[in-house]
Amino acid sequence: MAEKYIKENANDVVCHLEYNAERPHLIIPEYGRHLQKLIDQATVIPDREERNKAAKYIIQVMGTLNPHLRDVPDFQHKLWDQIFIMSDFRLDVDSPYPIPTRDVINLKPERLPYPQRNPKYRFYGNNITNMIDVANSWEEGEMKSALVKVIANHMKKSYLSWNKDTVTDTVIFEHLYELSGGKLNLLQSTEELLNTNDLMRTNKKMSNKNQPQQNNNKLNKNKNGKKNFQKNTNQK
């Protein structure tokens, strides 16, 4: 005869609850605590053959989280690296890939040098400087003349974007001459750049495109901020 169910004391049950604050820290939380416990159990298996079987089984479980990448060789290498990391490098099994070490994992990459450039005319930007350097390296000809004119027009457009005022072509030519180190000289040229009004109109269109469009389905409000009353004209 089955034993009669004995009701447990609620206070005793609460006292035996396991809180996350009392549990060990998860090295890679994405896999969850159950997988971490599997790895911890595989680490203490005394038989090496059984330990290898357990490690391969855990790799299969880890691969099920990303089934579309399970059979990709590079992804398999990543899984084996992660199982060693999650075991705190205590798992001693035969890996098909080089076993990572703690020093390699904690190795920080070299700091990338950030280009520190402080141009005199910042409203033109560094791209204009790069374009001028490219134009200086070209041989004289129609291609170079066309590139220089494009650069000058872009300089005028950038100038008007940050300085809401008119600017003469002579000022642009002087800045171009200065930024190019005297190699691009249009001061004596009869070339005319794009019209100021056209450029300002283009800049205004671009700025309007960058602004988020307002939702036309918002509730209409009057000047006092109150919702306008709309009469229901749908009659049965």
PDB file of C-alpha atoms in Angstrom:
ATOM      1  CA  MET A   1       0.000   0.000   0.000  1.00  0.00           C
ATOM      2  CA  ALA A   2       1.337   3.417  -0.983  1.00  0.00           C
ATOM      3  CA  GLU A   3       2.376   5.673   1.795  1.00  0.00           C
ATOM      4  CA  LYS A   4       0.077   8.514   2.627  1.00  0.00           C
ATOM      5  CA  TYR A   5       1.187  11.915   1.336  1.00  0.00           C
ATOM      6  CA  ILE A   6       2.635  14.010   4.097  1.00  0.00           C
ATOM      7  CA  LYS A   7       2.187  17.745   3.672  1.00  0.00           C
ATOM      8  CA  GLU A   8       5.448  19.604   3.995  1.00  0.00           C
ATOM      9  CA  ASN A   9       5.928  22.708   6.032  1.00  0.00           C
ATOM     10  CA  ALA A  10       5.946  25.789   3.806  1.00  0.00           C
ATOM     11  CA  ASN A  11       8.676  27.451   5.883  1.00  0.00           C
ATOM     12  CA  ASP A  12      10.995  24.463   5.423  1.00  0.00           C
ATOM     13  CA  VAL A  13      10.465  24.491   1.673  1.00  0.00           C
ATOM     14  CA  VAL A  14      11.281  28.190   1.412  1.00  0.00           C
ATOM     15  CA  CYS A  15      14.445  27.763   3.479  1.00  0.00           C
ATOM     16  CA  HIS A  16      15.774  25.143   1.023  1.00  0.00           C
ATOM     17  CA  LEU A  17      15.232  27.290  -2.080  1.00  0.00           C
ATOM     18  CA  GLU A  18      18.359  27.996  -4.132  1.00  0.00           C
ATOM     19  CA  TYR A  19      18.742  31.637  -5.101  1.00  0.00           C
ATOM     20  CA  ASN A  20      20.786  32.834  -8.051  1.00  0.00           C
ATOM     21  CA  ALA A  21      22.790  35.084  -5.741  1.00  0.00           C
ATOM     22  CA  GLU A  22      24.022  31.956  -3.924  1.00  0.00           C
ATOM     23  CA  ARG A  23      24.823  30.001  -7.086  1.00  0.00           C
ATOM     24  CA  PRO A  24      28.214  30.007  -8.845  1.00  0.00           C
ATOM     25  CA  HIS A  25      28.820  32.682 -11.467  1.00  0.00           C
ATOM     26  CA  LEU A  26      28.004  31.684 -15.048  1.00  0.00           C
ATOM     27  CA  ILE A  27      31.000  32.211 -17.313  1.00  0.00           C
ATOM     28  CA  ILE A  28      28.887  32.262 -20.499  1.00  0.00           C
ATOM     29  CA  PRO A  29      25.292  32.971 -19.374  1.00  0.00           C
ATOM     30  CA  GLU A  30      23.842  32.453 -22.859  1.00  0.00           C
ATOM     31  CA  TYR A  31      23.958  28.672 -22.464  1.00  0.00           C
ATOM     32  CA  GLY A  32      22.161  28.624 -19.122  1.00  0.00           C
ATOM     33  CA  ARG A  33      22.869  26.980 -15.785  1.00  0.00           C
ATOM     34  CA  HIS A  34      21.905  23.422 -16.759  1.00  0.00           C
ATOM     35  CA  LEU A  35      24.602  23.255 -19.415  1.00  0.00           C
ATOM     36  CA  GLN A  36      27.095  24.731 -16.960  1.00  0.00           C
ATOM     37  CA  LYS A  37      26.247  21.925 -14.518  1.00  0.00           C
ATOM     38  CA  LEU A  38      26.767  19.321 -17.259  1.00  0.00           C
ATOM     39  CA  ILE A  39      30.238  20.694 -17.932  1.00  0.00           C
ATOM     40  CA  ASP A  40      31.052  20.730 -14.213  1.00  0.00           C
ATOM     41  CA  GLN A  41      29.960  17.094 -13.941  1.00  0.00           C
ATOM     42  CA  ALA A  42      31.999  16.089 -16.998  1.00  0.00           C
ATOM     43  CA  THR A  43      35.079  17.754 -15.516  1.00  0.00           C
ATOM     44  CA  VAL A  44      35.129  15.433 -12.488  1.00  0.00           C
ATOM     45  CA  ILE A  45      34.539  12.156 -14.399  1.00  0.00           C
ATOM     46  CA  PRO A  46      37.575   9.998 -13.528  1.00  0.00           C
ATOM     47  CA  ASP A  47      37.615   7.858 -16.684  1.00  0.00           C
ATOM     48  CA  ARG A  48      39.085   9.733 -19.661  1.00  0.00           C
ATOM     49  CA  GLU A  49      37.093   7.788 -22.263  1.00  0.00           C
ATOM     50  CA  GLU A  50      33.829   8.523 -20.498  1.00  0.00           C
ATOM     51  CA  ARG A  51      34.905  12.144 -20.101  1.00  0.00           C
ATOM     52  CA  ASN A  52      35.501  12.421 -23.855  1.00  0.00           C
ATOM     53  CA  LYS A  53      32.047  10.988 -24.555  1.00  0.00           C
ATOM     54  CA  ALA A  54      30.466  13.455 -22.162  1.00  0.00           C
ATOM     55  CA  ALA A  55      32.303  16.378 -23.787  1.00  0.00           C
ATOM     56  CA  LYS A  56      31.119  15.361 -27.271  1.00  0.00           C
ATOM     57  CA  TYR A  57      27.575  15.041 -26.014  1.00  0.00           C
ATOM     58  CA  ILE A  58      27.744  18.518 -24.476  1.00  0.00           C
ATOM     59  CA  ILE A  59      29.067  19.904 -27.780  1.00  0.00           C
ATOM     60  CA  GLN A  60      26.019  18.433 -29.533  1.00  0.00           C
ATOM     61  CA  VAL A  61      23.707  20.051 -26.974  1.00  0.00           C
ATOM     62  CA  MET A  62      25.440  23.395 -27.461  1.00  0.00           C
ATOM     63  CA  GLY A  63      25.061  23.040 -31.234  1.00  0.00           C
ATOM     64  CA  THR A  64      21.304  22.550 -30.940  1.00  0.00           C
ATOM     65  CA  LEU A  65      20.998  26.167 -29.861  1.00  0.00           C
ATOM     66  CA  ASN A  66      22.225  27.166 -33.346  1.00  0.00           C
ATOM     67  CA  PRO A  67      21.211  24.255 -35.632  1.00  0.00           C
ATOM     68  CA  HIS A  68      21.971  26.145 -38.839  1.00  0.00           C
ATOM     69  CA  LEU A  69      25.622  26.501 -37.742  1.00  0.00           C
ATOM     70  CA  ARG A  70      26.028  23.087 -36.122  1.00  0.00           C
ATOM     71  CA  ASP A  71      28.029  21.504 -38.964  1.00  0.00           C
ATOM     72  CA  VAL A  72      30.125  24.532 -39.892  1.00  0.00           C
ATOM     73  CA  PRO A  73      33.814  23.776 -39.118  1.00  0.00           C
ATOM     74  CA  ASP A  74      34.576  27.235 -37.737  1.00  0.00           C
ATOM     75  CA  PHE A  75      31.510  27.072 -35.510  1.00  0.00           C
ATOM     76  CA  GLN A  76      32.603  23.679 -34.154  1.00  0.00           C
ATOM     77  CA  HIS A  77      35.939  25.223 -33.252  1.00  0.00           C
ATOM     78  CA  LYS A  78      34.121  27.989 -31.416  1.00  0.00           C
ATOM     79  CA  LEU A  79      32.036  25.482 -29.434  1.00  0.00           C
ATOM     80  CA  TRP A  80      35.105  23.561 -28.304  1.00  0.00           C
ATOM     81  CA  ASP A  81      36.770  26.782 -27.200  1.00  0.00           C
ATOM     82  CA  GLN A  82      33.666  27.742 -25.246  1.00  0.00           C
ATOM     83  CA  ILE A  83      33.421  24.395 -23.451  1.00  0.00           C
ATOM     84  CA  PHE A  84      36.990  24.809 -22.181  1.00  0.00           C
ATOM     85  CA  ILE A  85      36.272  28.378 -21.125  1.00  0.00           C
ATOM     86  CA  MET A  86      33.082  27.361 -19.288  1.00  0.00           C
ATOM     87  CA  SER A  87      34.993  24.636 -17.448  1.00  0.00           C
ATOM     88  CA  ASP A  88      37.468  27.267 -16.264  1.00  0.00           C
ATOM     89  CA  PHE A  89      40.125  25.360 -18.266  1.00  0.00           C
ATOM     90  CA  ARG A  90      39.795  22.336 -15.937  1.00  0.00           C
ATOM     91  CA  LEU A  91      38.277  19.986 -18.534  1.00  0.00           C
ATOM     92  CA  ASP A  92      40.892  17.446 -19.661  1.00  0.00           C
ATOM     93  CA  VAL A  93      39.609  15.869 -22.893  1.00  0.00           C
ATOM     94  CA  ASP A  94      40.856  15.181 -26.411  1.00  0.00           C
ATOM     95  CA  SER A  95      39.857  18.134 -28.579  1.00  0.00           C
ATOM     96  CA  PRO A  96      39.984  18.118 -32.402  1.00  0.00           C
ATOM     97  CA  TYR A  97      41.222  21.704 -32.206  1.00  0.00           C
ATOM     98  CA  PRO A  98      44.059  23.403 -30.302  1.00  0.00           C
ATOM     99  CA  ILE A  99      43.088  23.802 -26.663  1.00  0.00           C
ATOM    100  CA  PRO A 100      42.984  27.501 -25.673  1.00  0.00           C
ATOM    101  CA  THR A 101      44.760  28.774 -22.598  1.00  0.00           C
ATOM    102  CA  ARG A 102      43.742  31.373 -20.079  1.00  0.00           C
ATOM    103  CA  ASP A 103      46.481  33.762 -21.212  1.00  0.00           C
ATOM    104  CA  VAL A 104      45.339  33.641 -24.840  1.00  0.00           C
ATOM    105  CA  ILE A 105      41.679  34.236 -23.936  1.00  0.00           C
ATOM    106  CA  ASN A 106      42.497  37.180 -21.671  1.00  0.00           C
ATOM    107  CA  LEU A 107      44.907  38.696 -24.167  1.00  0.00           C
ATOM    108  CA  LYS A 108      43.784  42.208 -25.073  1.00  0.00           C
ATOM    109  CA  PRO A 109      44.092  43.414 -28.675  1.00  0.00           C
ATOM    110  CA  GLU A 110      46.464  46.195 -29.531  1.00  0.00           C
ATOM    111  CA  ARG A 111      45.039  49.652 -29.399  1.00  0.00           C
ATOM    112  CA  LEU A 112      44.160  51.040 -32.817  1.00  0.00           C
ATOM    113  CA  PRO A 113      45.675  54.421 -33.565  1.00  0.00           C
ATOM    114  CA  TYR A 114      42.976  57.047 -34.003  1.00  0.00           C
ATOM    115  CA  PRO A 115      43.755  59.600 -36.698  1.00  0.00           C
ATOM    116  CA  GLN A 116      44.208  62.922 -34.972  1.00  0.00           C
ATOM    117  CA  ARG A 117      43.641  65.553 -37.623  1.00  0.00           C
ATOM    118  CA  ASN A 118      42.713  69.107 -36.851  1.00  0.00           C
ATOM    119  CA  PRO A 119      42.161  70.871 -40.167  1.00  0.00           C
ATOM    120  CA  LYS A 120      42.086  74.622 -40.257  1.00  0.00           C
ATOM    121  CA  TYR A 121      38.661  74.715 -41.896  1.00  0.00           C
ATOM    122  CA  ARG A 122      36.757  72.025 -40.035  1.00  0.00           C
ATOM    123  CA  PHE A 123      33.476  72.653 -41.822  1.00  0.00           C
ATOM    124  CA  TYR A 124      34.960  71.072 -44.948  1.00  0.00           C
ATOM    125  CA  GLY A 125      35.726  67.785 -43.193  1.00  0.00           C
ATOM    126  CA  ASN A 126      38.590  65.350 -43.632  1.00  0.00           C
ATOM    127  CA  ASN A 127      37.126  63.864 -46.815  1.00  0.00           C
ATOM    128  CA  ILE A 128      37.787  67.106 -48.663  1.00  0.00           C
ATOM    129  CA  THR A 129      41.418  66.973 -47.526  1.00  0.00           C
ATOM    130  CA  ASN A 130      41.723  63.403 -48.795  1.00  0.00           C
ATOM    131  CA  MET A 131      40.180  64.371 -52.125  1.00  0.00           C
ATOM    132  CA  ILE A 132      42.609  67.272 -52.457  1.00  0.00           C
ATOM    133  CA  ASP A 133      45.547  64.929 -51.775  1.00  0.00           C
ATOM    134  CA  VAL A 134      44.290  62.598 -54.507  1.00  0.00           C
ATOM    135  CA  ALA A 135      43.927  65.494 -56.949  1.00  0.00           C
ATOM    136  CA  ASN A 136      47.479  66.610 -56.199  1.00  0.00           C
ATOM    137  CA  SER A 137      48.783  63.159 -57.135  1.00  0.00           C
ATOM    138  CA  TRP A 138      47.098  63.153 -60.559  1.00  0.00           C
ATOM    139  CA  GLU A 139      48.742  64.359 -63.725  1.00  0.00           C
ATOM    140  CA  GLU A 140      47.488  67.481 -65.434  1.00  0.00           C
ATOM    141  CA  GLY A 141      44.589  66.869 -67.786  1.00  0.00           C
ATOM    142  CA  GLU A 142      40.845  66.916 -68.219  1.00  0.00           C
ATOM    143  CA  MET A 143      40.261  64.313 -65.500  1.00  0.00           C
ATOM    144  CA  LYS A 144      42.169  66.343 -62.930  1.00  0.00           C
ATOM    145  CA  SER A 145      40.407  69.572 -63.945  1.00  0.00           C
ATOM    146  CA  ALA A 146      37.009  67.893 -63.577  1.00  0.00           C
ATOM    147  CA  LEU A 147      37.981  66.499 -60.162  1.00  0.00           C
ATOM    148  CA  VAL A 148      39.173  69.889 -58.952  1.00  0.00           C
ATOM    149  CA  LYS A 149      35.896  71.485 -60.016  1.00  0.00           C
ATOM    150  CA  VAL A 150      33.925  68.786 -58.188  1.00  0.00           C
ATOM    151  CA  ILE A 151      36.005  69.399 -55.078  1.00  0.00           C
ATOM    152  CA  ALA A 152      35.429  73.146 -55.270  1.00  0.00           C
ATOM    153  CA  ASN A 153      31.653  72.709 -55.634  1.00  0.00           C
ATOM    154  CA  HIS A 154      31.601  70.295 -52.712  1.00  0.00           C
ATOM    155  CA  MET A 155      33.594  72.780 -50.628  1.00  0.00           C
ATOM    156  CA  LYS A 156      31.063  75.484 -51.422  1.00  0.00           C
ATOM    157  CA  LYS A 157      28.200  73.161 -50.488  1.00  0.00           C
ATOM    158  CA  SER A 158      29.878  72.259 -47.179  1.00  0.00           C
ATOM    159  CA  TYR A 159      30.588  75.914 -46.469  1.00  0.00           C
ATOM    160  CA  LEU A 160      26.916  76.814 -46.917  1.00  0.00           C
ATOM    161  CA  SER A 161      25.819  73.866 -44.760  1.00  0.00           C
ATOM    162  CA  TRP A 162      27.603  75.267 -41.709  1.00  0.00           C
ATOM    163  CA  ASN A 163      27.614  78.954 -42.530  1.00  0.00           C
ATOM    164  CA  LYS A 164      24.094  80.067 -43.386  1.00  0.00           C
ATOM    165  CA  ASP A 165      25.252  82.905 -45.564  1.00  0.00           C
ATOM    166  CA  THR A 166      26.360  83.518 -49.120  1.00  0.00           C
ATOM    167  CA  VAL A 167      29.944  82.898 -50.156  1.00  0.00           C
ATOM    168  CA  THR A 168      31.792  83.997 -53.259  1.00  0.00           C
ATOM    169  CA  ASP A 169      33.696  81.636 -55.508  1.00  0.00           C
ATOM    170  CA  THR A 170      36.876  83.583 -54.778  1.00  0.00           C
ATOM    171  CA  VAL A 171      36.758  82.576 -51.109  1.00  0.00           C
ATOM    172  CA  ILE A 172      36.378  78.915 -52.059  1.00  0.00           C
ATOM    173  CA  PHE A 173      39.275  79.171 -54.520  1.00  0.00           C
ATOM    174  CA  GLU A 174      41.459  80.755 -51.838  1.00  0.00           C
ATOM    175  CA  HIS A 175      40.671  77.969 -49.368  1.00  0.00           C
ATOM    176  CA  LEU A 176      41.337  75.352 -52.054  1.00  0.00           C
ATOM    177  CA  TYR A 177      44.663  76.976 -52.863  1.00  0.00           C
ATOM    178  CA  GLU A 178      45.627  76.991 -49.182  1.00  0.00           C
ATOM    179  CA  LEU A 179      44.535  73.423 -48.418  1.00  0.00           C
ATOM    180  CA  SER A 180      46.324  72.057 -51.487  1.00  0.00           C
ATOM    181  CA  GLY A 181      49.572  73.748 -50.566  1.00  0.00           C
ATOM    182  CA  GLY A 182      49.409  76.020 -53.612  1.00  0.00           C
ATOM    183  CA  LYS A 183      49.114  73.138 -56.102  1.00  0.00           C
ATOM    184  CA  LEU A 184      45.452  73.656 -57.043  1.00  0.00           C
ATOM    185  CA  ASN A 185      45.144  77.244 -58.190  1.00  0.00           C
ATOM    186  CA  LEU A 186      41.797  78.461 -59.523  1.00  0.00           C
ATOM    187  CA  LEU A 187      42.210  82.087 -58.491  1.00  0.00           C
ATOM    188  CA  GLN A 188      42.859  83.184 -62.067  1.00  0.00           C
ATOM    189  CA  SER A 189      40.340  80.772 -63.541  1.00  0.00           C
ATOM    190  CA  THR A 190      37.122  81.784 -65.230  1.00  0.00           C
ATOM    191  CA  GLU A 191      35.323  78.736 -63.842  1.00  0.00           C
ATOM    192  CA  GLU A 192      32.041  79.424 -62.068  1.00  0.00           C
ATOM    193  CA  LEU A 193      30.789  77.187 -59.305  1.00  0.00           C
ATOM    194  CA  LEU A 194      27.195  76.195 -58.717  1.00  0.00           C
ATOM    195  CA  ASN A 195      24.754  78.903 -57.748  1.00  0.00           C
ATOM    196  CA  THR A 196      24.510  79.663 -54.035  1.00  0.00           C
ATOM    197  CA  ASN A 197      20.718  79.555 -53.970  1.00  0.00           C
ATOM    198  CA  ASP A 198      20.674  76.142 -55.661  1.00  0.00           C
ATOM    199  CA  LEU A 199      23.158  74.737 -53.160  1.00  0.00           C
ATOM    200  CA  MET A 200      21.254  76.118 -50.179  1.00  0.00           C
ATOM    201  CA  ARG A 201      18.037  74.671 -51.590  1.00  0.00           C
ATOM    202  CA  THR A 202      19.750  71.279 -51.942  1.00  0.00           C
ATOM    203  CA  ASN A 203      21.055  71.442 -48.380  1.00  0.00           C
ATOM    204  CA  LYS A 204      17.576  72.259 -47.124  1.00  0.00           C
ATOM    205  CA  LYS A 205      16.105  69.259 -48.947  1.00  0.00           C
ATOM    206  CA  MET A 206      18.756  66.946 -47.480  1.00  0.00           C
ATOM    207  CA  SER A 207      18.161  68.240 -43.962  1.00  0.00           C
ATOM    208  CA  ASN A 208      14.413  67.690 -44.348  1.00  0.00           C
ATOM    209  CA  LYS A 209      15.021  64.090 -45.443  1.00  0.00           C
ATOM    210  CA  ASN A 210      17.129  63.410 -42.362  1.00  0.00           C
ATOM    211  CA  GLN A 211      14.366  64.589 -40.040  1.00  0.00           C
ATOM    212  CA  PRO A 212      11.927  61.857 -38.923  1.00  0.00           C
ATOM    213  CA  GLN A 213       8.603  62.113 -40.666  1.00  0.00           C
ATOM    214  CA  GLN A 214       5.685  62.868 -38.420  1.00  0.00           C
ATOM    215  CA  ASN A 215       2.903  60.358 -38.226  1.00  0.00           C
ATOM    216  CA  ASN A 216      -0.124  61.632 -40.090  1.00  0.00           C
ATOM    217  CA  ASN A 217      -2.395  59.412 -38.035  1.00  0.00           C
ATOM    218  CA  LYS A 218      -1.807  61.366 -34.825  1.00  0.00           C
ATOM    219  CA  LEU A 219      -4.777  62.943 -33.139  1.00  0.00           C
ATOM    220  CA  ASN A 220      -5.499  66.433 -34.390  1.00  0.00           C
ATOM    221  CA  LYS A 221      -5.268  69.096 -31.733  1.00  0.00           C
ATOM    222  CA  ASN A 222      -6.256  72.719 -31.794  1.00  0.00           C
ATOM    223  CA  LYS A 223      -4.110  75.649 -30.728  1.00  0.00           C
ATOM    224  CA  ASN A 224      -5.034  75.169 -27.066  1.00  0.00           C
ATOM    225  CA  GLY A 225      -3.683  71.603 -27.150  1.00  0.00           C
ATOM    226  CA  LYS A 226      -7.136  70.021 -26.888  1.00  0.00           C
ATOM    227  CA  LYS A 227      -8.362  67.247 -29.105  1.00  0.00           C
ATOM    228  CA  ASN A 228     -10.613  68.411 -31.911  1.00  0.00           C
ATOM    229  CA  PHE A 229     -14.120  66.990 -31.819  1.00  0.00           C
ATOM    230  CA  GLN A 230     -14.952  65.000 -34.931  1.00  0.00           C
ATOM    231  CA  LYS A 231     -18.590  64.351 -35.653  1.00  0.00           C
ATOM    232  CA  ASN A 232     -19.461  60.801 -36.618  1.00  0.00           C
ATOM    233  CA  THR A 233     -21.185  61.021 -39.988  1.00  0.00           C
ATOM    234  CA  ASN A 234     -21.562  57.275 -40.390  1.00  0.00           C
ATOM    235  CA  GLN A 235     -25.267  56.636 -40.006  1.00  0.00           C
ATOM    236  CA  LYS A 236     -26.875  53.264 -40.026  1.00  0.00           C
TER     237      LYS A 236
END
